[in-house]
mmCIF file of C-alpha atoms in Angstrom:
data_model
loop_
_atom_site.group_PDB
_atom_site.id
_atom_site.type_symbol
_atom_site.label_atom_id
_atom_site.label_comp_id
_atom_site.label_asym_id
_atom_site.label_seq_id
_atom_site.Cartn_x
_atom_site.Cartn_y
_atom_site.Cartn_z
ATOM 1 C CA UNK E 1 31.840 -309.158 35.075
ATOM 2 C CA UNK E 2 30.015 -307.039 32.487
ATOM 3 C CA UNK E 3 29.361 -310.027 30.063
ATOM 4 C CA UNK E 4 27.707 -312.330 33.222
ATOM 5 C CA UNK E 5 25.669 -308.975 34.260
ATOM 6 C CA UNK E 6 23.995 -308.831 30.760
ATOM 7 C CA UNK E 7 23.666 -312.662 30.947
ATOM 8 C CA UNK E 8 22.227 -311.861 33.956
ATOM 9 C CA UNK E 9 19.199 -309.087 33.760
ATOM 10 C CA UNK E 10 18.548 -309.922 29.963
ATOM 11 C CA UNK E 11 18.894 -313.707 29.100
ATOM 12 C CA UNK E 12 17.386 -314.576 32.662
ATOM 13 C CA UNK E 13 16.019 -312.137 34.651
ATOM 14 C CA UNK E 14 12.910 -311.522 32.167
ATOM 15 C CA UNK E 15 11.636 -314.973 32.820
ATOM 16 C CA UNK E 16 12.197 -314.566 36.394
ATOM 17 C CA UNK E 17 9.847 -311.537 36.362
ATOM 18 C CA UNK E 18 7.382 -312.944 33.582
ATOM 19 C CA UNK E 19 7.430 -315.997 36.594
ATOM 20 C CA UNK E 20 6.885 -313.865 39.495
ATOM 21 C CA UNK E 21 4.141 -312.212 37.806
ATOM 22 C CA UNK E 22 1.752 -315.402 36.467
ATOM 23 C CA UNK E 23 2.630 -317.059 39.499
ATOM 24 C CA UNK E 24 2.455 -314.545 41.760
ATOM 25 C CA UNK E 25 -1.192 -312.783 40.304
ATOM 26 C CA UNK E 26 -2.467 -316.130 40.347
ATOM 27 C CA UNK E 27 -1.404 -317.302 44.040
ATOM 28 C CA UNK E 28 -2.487 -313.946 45.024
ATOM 29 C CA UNK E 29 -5.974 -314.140 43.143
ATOM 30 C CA UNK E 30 -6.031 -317.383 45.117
ATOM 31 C CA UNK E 31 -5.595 -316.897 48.852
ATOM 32 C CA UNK E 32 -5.825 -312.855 48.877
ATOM 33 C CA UNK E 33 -8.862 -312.299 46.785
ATOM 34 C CA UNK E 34 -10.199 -309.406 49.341
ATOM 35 C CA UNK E 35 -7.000 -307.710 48.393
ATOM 36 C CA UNK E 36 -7.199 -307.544 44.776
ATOM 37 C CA UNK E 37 -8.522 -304.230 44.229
ATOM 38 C CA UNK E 38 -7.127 -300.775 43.620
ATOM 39 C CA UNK E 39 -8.447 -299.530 47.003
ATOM 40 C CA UNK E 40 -9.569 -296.055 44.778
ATOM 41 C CA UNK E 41 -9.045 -293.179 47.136
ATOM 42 C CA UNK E 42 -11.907 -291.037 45.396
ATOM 43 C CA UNK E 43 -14.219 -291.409 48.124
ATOM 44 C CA UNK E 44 -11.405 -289.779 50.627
ATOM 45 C CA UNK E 45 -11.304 -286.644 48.202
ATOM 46 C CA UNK E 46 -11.571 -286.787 44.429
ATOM 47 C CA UNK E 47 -9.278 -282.966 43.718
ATOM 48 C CA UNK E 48 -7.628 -283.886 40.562
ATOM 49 C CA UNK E 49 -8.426 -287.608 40.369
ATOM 50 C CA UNK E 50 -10.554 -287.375 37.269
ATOM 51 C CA UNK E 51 -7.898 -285.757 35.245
ATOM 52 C CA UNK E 52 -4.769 -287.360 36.503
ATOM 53 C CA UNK E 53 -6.559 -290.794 36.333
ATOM 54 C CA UNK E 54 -7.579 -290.330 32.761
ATOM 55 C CA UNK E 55 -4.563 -288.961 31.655
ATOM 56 C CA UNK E 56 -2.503 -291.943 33.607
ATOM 57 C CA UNK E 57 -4.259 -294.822 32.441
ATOM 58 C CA UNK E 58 -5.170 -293.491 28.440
ATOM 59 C CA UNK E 59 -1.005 -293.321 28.220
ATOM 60 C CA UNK E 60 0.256 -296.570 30.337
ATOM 61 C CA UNK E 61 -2.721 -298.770 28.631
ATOM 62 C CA UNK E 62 -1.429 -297.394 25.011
ATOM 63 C CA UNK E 63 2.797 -297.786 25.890
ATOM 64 C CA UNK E 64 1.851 -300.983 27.315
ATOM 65 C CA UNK E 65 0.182 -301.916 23.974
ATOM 66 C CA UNK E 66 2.097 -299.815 21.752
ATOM 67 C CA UNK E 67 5.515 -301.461 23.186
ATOM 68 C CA UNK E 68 4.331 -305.104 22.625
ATOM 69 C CA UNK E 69 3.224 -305.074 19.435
ATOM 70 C CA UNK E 70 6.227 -302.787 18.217
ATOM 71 C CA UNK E 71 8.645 -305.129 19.840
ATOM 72 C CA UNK E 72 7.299 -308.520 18.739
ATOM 73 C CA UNK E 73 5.975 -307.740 15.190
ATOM 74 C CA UNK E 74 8.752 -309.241 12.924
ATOM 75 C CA UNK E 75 10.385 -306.348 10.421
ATOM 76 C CA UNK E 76 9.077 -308.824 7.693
ATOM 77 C CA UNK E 77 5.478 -308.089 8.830
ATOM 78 C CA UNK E 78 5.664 -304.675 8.609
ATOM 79 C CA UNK E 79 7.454 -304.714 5.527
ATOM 80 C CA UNK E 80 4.831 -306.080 3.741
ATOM 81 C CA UNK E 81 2.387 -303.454 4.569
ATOM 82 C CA UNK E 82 4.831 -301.309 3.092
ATOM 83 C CA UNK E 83 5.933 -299.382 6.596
ATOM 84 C CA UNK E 84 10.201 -298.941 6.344
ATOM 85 C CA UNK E 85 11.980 -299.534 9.262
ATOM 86 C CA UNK E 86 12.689 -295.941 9.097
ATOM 87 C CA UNK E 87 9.159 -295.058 8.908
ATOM 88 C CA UNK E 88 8.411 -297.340 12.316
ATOM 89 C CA UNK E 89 11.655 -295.797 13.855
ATOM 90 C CA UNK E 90 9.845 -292.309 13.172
ATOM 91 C CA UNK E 91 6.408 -293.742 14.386
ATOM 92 C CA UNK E 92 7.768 -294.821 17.555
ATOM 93 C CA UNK E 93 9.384 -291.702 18.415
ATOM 94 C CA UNK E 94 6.259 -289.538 17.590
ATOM 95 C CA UNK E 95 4.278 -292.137 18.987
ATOM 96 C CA UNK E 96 5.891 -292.426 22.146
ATOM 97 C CA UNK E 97 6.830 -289.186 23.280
ATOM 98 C CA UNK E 98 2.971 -287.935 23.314
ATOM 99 C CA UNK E 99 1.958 -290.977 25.138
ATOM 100 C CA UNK E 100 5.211 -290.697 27.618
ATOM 101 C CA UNK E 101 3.926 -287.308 28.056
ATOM 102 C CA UNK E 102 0.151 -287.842 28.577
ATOM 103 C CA UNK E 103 1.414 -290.881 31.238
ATOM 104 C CA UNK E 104 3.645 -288.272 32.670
ATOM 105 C CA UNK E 105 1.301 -285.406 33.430
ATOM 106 C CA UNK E 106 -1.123 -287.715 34.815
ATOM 107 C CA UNK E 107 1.008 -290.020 37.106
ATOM 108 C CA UNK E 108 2.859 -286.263 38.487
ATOM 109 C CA UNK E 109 -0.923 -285.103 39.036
ATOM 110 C CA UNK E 110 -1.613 -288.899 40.621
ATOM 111 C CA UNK E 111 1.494 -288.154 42.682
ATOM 112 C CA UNK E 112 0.953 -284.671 43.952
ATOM 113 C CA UNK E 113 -2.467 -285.349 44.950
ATOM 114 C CA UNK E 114 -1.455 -288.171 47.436
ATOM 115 C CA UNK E 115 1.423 -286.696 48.632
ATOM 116 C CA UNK E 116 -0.244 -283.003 49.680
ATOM 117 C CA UNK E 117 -3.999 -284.912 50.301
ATOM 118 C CA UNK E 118 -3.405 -285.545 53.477
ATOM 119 C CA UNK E 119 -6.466 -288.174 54.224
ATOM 120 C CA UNK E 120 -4.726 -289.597 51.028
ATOM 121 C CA UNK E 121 -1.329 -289.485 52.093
ATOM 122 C CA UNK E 122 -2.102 -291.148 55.716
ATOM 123 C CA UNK E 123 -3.796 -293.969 53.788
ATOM 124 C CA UNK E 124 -1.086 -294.292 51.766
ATOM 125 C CA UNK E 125 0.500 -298.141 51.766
ATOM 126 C CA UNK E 126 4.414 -298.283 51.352
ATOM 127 C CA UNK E 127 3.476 -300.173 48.309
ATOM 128 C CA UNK E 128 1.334 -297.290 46.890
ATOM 129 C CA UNK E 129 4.882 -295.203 46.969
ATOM 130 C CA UNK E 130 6.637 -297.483 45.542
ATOM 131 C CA UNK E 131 4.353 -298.617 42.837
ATOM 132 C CA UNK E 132 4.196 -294.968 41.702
ATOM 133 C CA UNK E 133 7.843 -293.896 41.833
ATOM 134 C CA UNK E 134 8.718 -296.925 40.215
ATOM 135 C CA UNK E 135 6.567 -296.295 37.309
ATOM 136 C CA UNK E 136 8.227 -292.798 37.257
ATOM 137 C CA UNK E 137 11.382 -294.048 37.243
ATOM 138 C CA UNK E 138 10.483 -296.351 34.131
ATOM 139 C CA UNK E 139 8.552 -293.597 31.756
ATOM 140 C CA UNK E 140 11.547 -291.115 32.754
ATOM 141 C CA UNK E 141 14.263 -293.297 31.735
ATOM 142 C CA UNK E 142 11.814 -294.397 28.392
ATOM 143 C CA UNK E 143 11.016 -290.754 27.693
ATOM 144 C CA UNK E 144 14.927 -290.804 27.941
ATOM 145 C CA UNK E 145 15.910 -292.789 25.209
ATOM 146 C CA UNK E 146 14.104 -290.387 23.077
ATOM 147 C CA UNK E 147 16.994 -288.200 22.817
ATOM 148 C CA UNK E 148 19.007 -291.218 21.785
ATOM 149 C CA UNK E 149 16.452 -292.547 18.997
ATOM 150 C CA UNK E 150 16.558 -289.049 16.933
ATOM 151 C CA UNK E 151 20.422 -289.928 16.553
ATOM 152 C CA UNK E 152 19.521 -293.232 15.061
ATOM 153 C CA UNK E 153 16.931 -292.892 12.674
ATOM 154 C CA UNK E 154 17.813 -296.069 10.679
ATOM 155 C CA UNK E 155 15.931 -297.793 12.810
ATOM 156 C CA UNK E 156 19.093 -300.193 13.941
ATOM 157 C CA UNK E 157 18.790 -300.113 17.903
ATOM 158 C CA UNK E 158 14.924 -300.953 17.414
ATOM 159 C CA UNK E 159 15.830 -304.018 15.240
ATOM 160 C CA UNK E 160 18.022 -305.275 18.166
ATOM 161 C CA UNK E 161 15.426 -304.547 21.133
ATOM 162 C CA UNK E 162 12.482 -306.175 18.973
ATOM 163 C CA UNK E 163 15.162 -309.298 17.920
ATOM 164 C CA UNK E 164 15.874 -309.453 22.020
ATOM 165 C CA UNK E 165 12.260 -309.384 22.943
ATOM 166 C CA UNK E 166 11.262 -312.367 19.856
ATOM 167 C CA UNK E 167 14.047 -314.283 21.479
ATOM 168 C CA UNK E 168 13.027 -314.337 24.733
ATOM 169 C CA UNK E 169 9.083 -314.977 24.295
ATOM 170 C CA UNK E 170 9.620 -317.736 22.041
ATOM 171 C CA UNK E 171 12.894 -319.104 24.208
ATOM 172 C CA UNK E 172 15.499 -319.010 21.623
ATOM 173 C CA UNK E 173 18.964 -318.869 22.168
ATOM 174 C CA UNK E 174 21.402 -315.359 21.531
ATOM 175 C CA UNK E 175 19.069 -312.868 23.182
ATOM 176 C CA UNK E 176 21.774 -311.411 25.360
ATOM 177 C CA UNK E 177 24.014 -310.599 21.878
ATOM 178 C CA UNK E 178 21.376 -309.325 20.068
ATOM 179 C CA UNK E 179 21.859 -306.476 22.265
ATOM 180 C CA UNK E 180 25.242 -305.910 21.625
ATOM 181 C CA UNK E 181 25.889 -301.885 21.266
ATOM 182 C CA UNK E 182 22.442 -301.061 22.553
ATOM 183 C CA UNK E 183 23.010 -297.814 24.521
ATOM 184 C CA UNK E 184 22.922 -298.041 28.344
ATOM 185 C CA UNK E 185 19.588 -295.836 28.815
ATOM 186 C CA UNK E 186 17.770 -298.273 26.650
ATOM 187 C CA UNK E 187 18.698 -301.379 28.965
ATOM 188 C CA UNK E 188 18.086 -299.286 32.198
ATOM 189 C CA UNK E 189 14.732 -298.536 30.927
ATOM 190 C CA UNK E 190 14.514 -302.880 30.005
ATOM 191 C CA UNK E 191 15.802 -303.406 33.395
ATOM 192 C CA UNK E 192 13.392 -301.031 35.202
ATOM 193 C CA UNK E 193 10.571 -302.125 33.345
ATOM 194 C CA UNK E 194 11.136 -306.036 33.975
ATOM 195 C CA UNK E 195 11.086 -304.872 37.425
ATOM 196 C CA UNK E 196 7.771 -303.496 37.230
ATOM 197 C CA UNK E 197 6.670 -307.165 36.079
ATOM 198 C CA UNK E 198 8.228 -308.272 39.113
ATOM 199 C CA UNK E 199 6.781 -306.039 42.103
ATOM 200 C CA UNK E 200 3.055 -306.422 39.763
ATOM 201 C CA UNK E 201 1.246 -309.203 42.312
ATOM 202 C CA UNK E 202 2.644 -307.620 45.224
ATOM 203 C CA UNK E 203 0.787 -303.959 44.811
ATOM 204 C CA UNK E 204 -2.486 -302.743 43.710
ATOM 205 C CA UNK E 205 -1.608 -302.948 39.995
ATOM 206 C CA UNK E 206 -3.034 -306.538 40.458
ATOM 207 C CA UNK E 207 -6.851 -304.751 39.250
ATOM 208 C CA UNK E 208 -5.175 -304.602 35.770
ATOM 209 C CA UNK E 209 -6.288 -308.339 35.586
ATOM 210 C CA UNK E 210 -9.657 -307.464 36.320
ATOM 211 C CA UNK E 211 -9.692 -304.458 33.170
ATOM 212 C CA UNK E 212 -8.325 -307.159 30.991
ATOM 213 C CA UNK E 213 -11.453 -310.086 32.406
ATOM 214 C CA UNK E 214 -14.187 -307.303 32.243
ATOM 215 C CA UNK E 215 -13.686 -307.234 28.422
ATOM 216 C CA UNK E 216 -16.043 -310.963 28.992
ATOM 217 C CA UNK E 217 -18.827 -308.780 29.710
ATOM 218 C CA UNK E 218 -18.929 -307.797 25.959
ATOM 219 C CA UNK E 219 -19.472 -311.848 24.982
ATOM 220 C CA UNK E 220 -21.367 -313.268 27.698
ATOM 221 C CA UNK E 221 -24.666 -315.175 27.190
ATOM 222 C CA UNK E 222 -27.913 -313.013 27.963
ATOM 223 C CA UNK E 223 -29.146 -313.048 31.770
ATOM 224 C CA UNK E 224 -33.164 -313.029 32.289
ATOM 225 C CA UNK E 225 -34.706 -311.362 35.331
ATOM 226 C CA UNK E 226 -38.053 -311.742 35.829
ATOM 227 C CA UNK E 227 -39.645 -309.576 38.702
ATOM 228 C CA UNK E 228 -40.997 -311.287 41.919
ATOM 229 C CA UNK E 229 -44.864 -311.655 42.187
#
């Protein structure tokens, strides 16, 4: 039972949720363009927004960035820059825990203002709730393995979870046992946060698409307006 569970959530369910979420942005982007937005609820009262916005997005933009290019860059890579596995394992930790903190204070701030807003609150989708528990749920279960990584400073259970991740983007075989010994709060923080991928074209975290395409702005040709006369 155990062994076709881990088959389960980590040598299949990431490409179901790496599906969901191309597919799913994309048929969405589609047939539902009105809806892809972040419906912003500044104009309904902006208490708290700036700073819980700013705080919320500076930390889940850098873990999102932070996380992919610790997990897929080879040990080999950084060891030729001269950065020890230790050193990264150290890095990470640091690293992490004042980003999961900044994230933190921001989405609690993000939280508390819809809940006790009450124009907010009554314009409040189901899937704003669950968008932003969710995300709770998977920066309190990462902030959680934080207390495991500073009893494993050698850098082992990061070798595994970076092996897993180079497995699975490049479809190679043994991802599920390079796993094997990773503690449980590291794959219900995997779990949780292959979830997120999966609920992602079904909420208003669809606008991250748009951050990502307004970065086109920087390299596009040079528009001429002349005035009427």
């Amino acid at each position: 039972m155990k062994d076709s569970l881990n088959l389960f959530f980590f040598g299949v369910y990431p490409y179901i949720a790496l599906s969901i979420f191309f597919l799913g942005s994309l048929v969405r982007f589609e047939r539902e363009q009105y809806t892809w937005k972040s419906d912003s609820s500044q104009l309904l009262r902006s208490s708290s927004l700036r700073w819980g916005s700013n705080l919320f997005h500076i930390g889940i933009i850098s873990l999102f960035f932070t996380h992919l290019v610790g997990l897929l860059t080879p040990p080999a890579v950084y060891h030729a820059f001269g950065v020890s596995t230790e050193l990264k394992q150290l890095m990470a930790i640091v690293v992490g825990a004042v980003l999961g903190i900044i994230c933190l204070i921001g989405l609690l701030l993000l939280i508390h203002r819809r809940w006790t807003e009450i124009r907010i609150h009554h314009n409040s989708t189901h899937a704003d709730w669950v968008t932003l528990l969710w995300i709770l749920l998977v920066l309190a279960f990462g902030l959680a393995t934080l207390f495991t990584s500073v009893q494993h400073t050698d850098g082992g259970v990061m070798i595994q979870l970076g092996e897993w991740s180079q497995r699975i983007v490049t479809f190679r075989s043994g991802a599920v046992g390079a796993l094997e010994g990773v503690p449980l709060v590291y794959r219900l923080h995997m779990v949780l946060g292959m979830t997120l991928f999966l609920i992602f074209p079904f909420t208003r975290l669809v606008h991250v698409w748009s951050g990502f395409a307004s970065v086109t702005y920087l390299v596009r040709p040079w528009q001429l307006v002349r005035p009427r006369r």
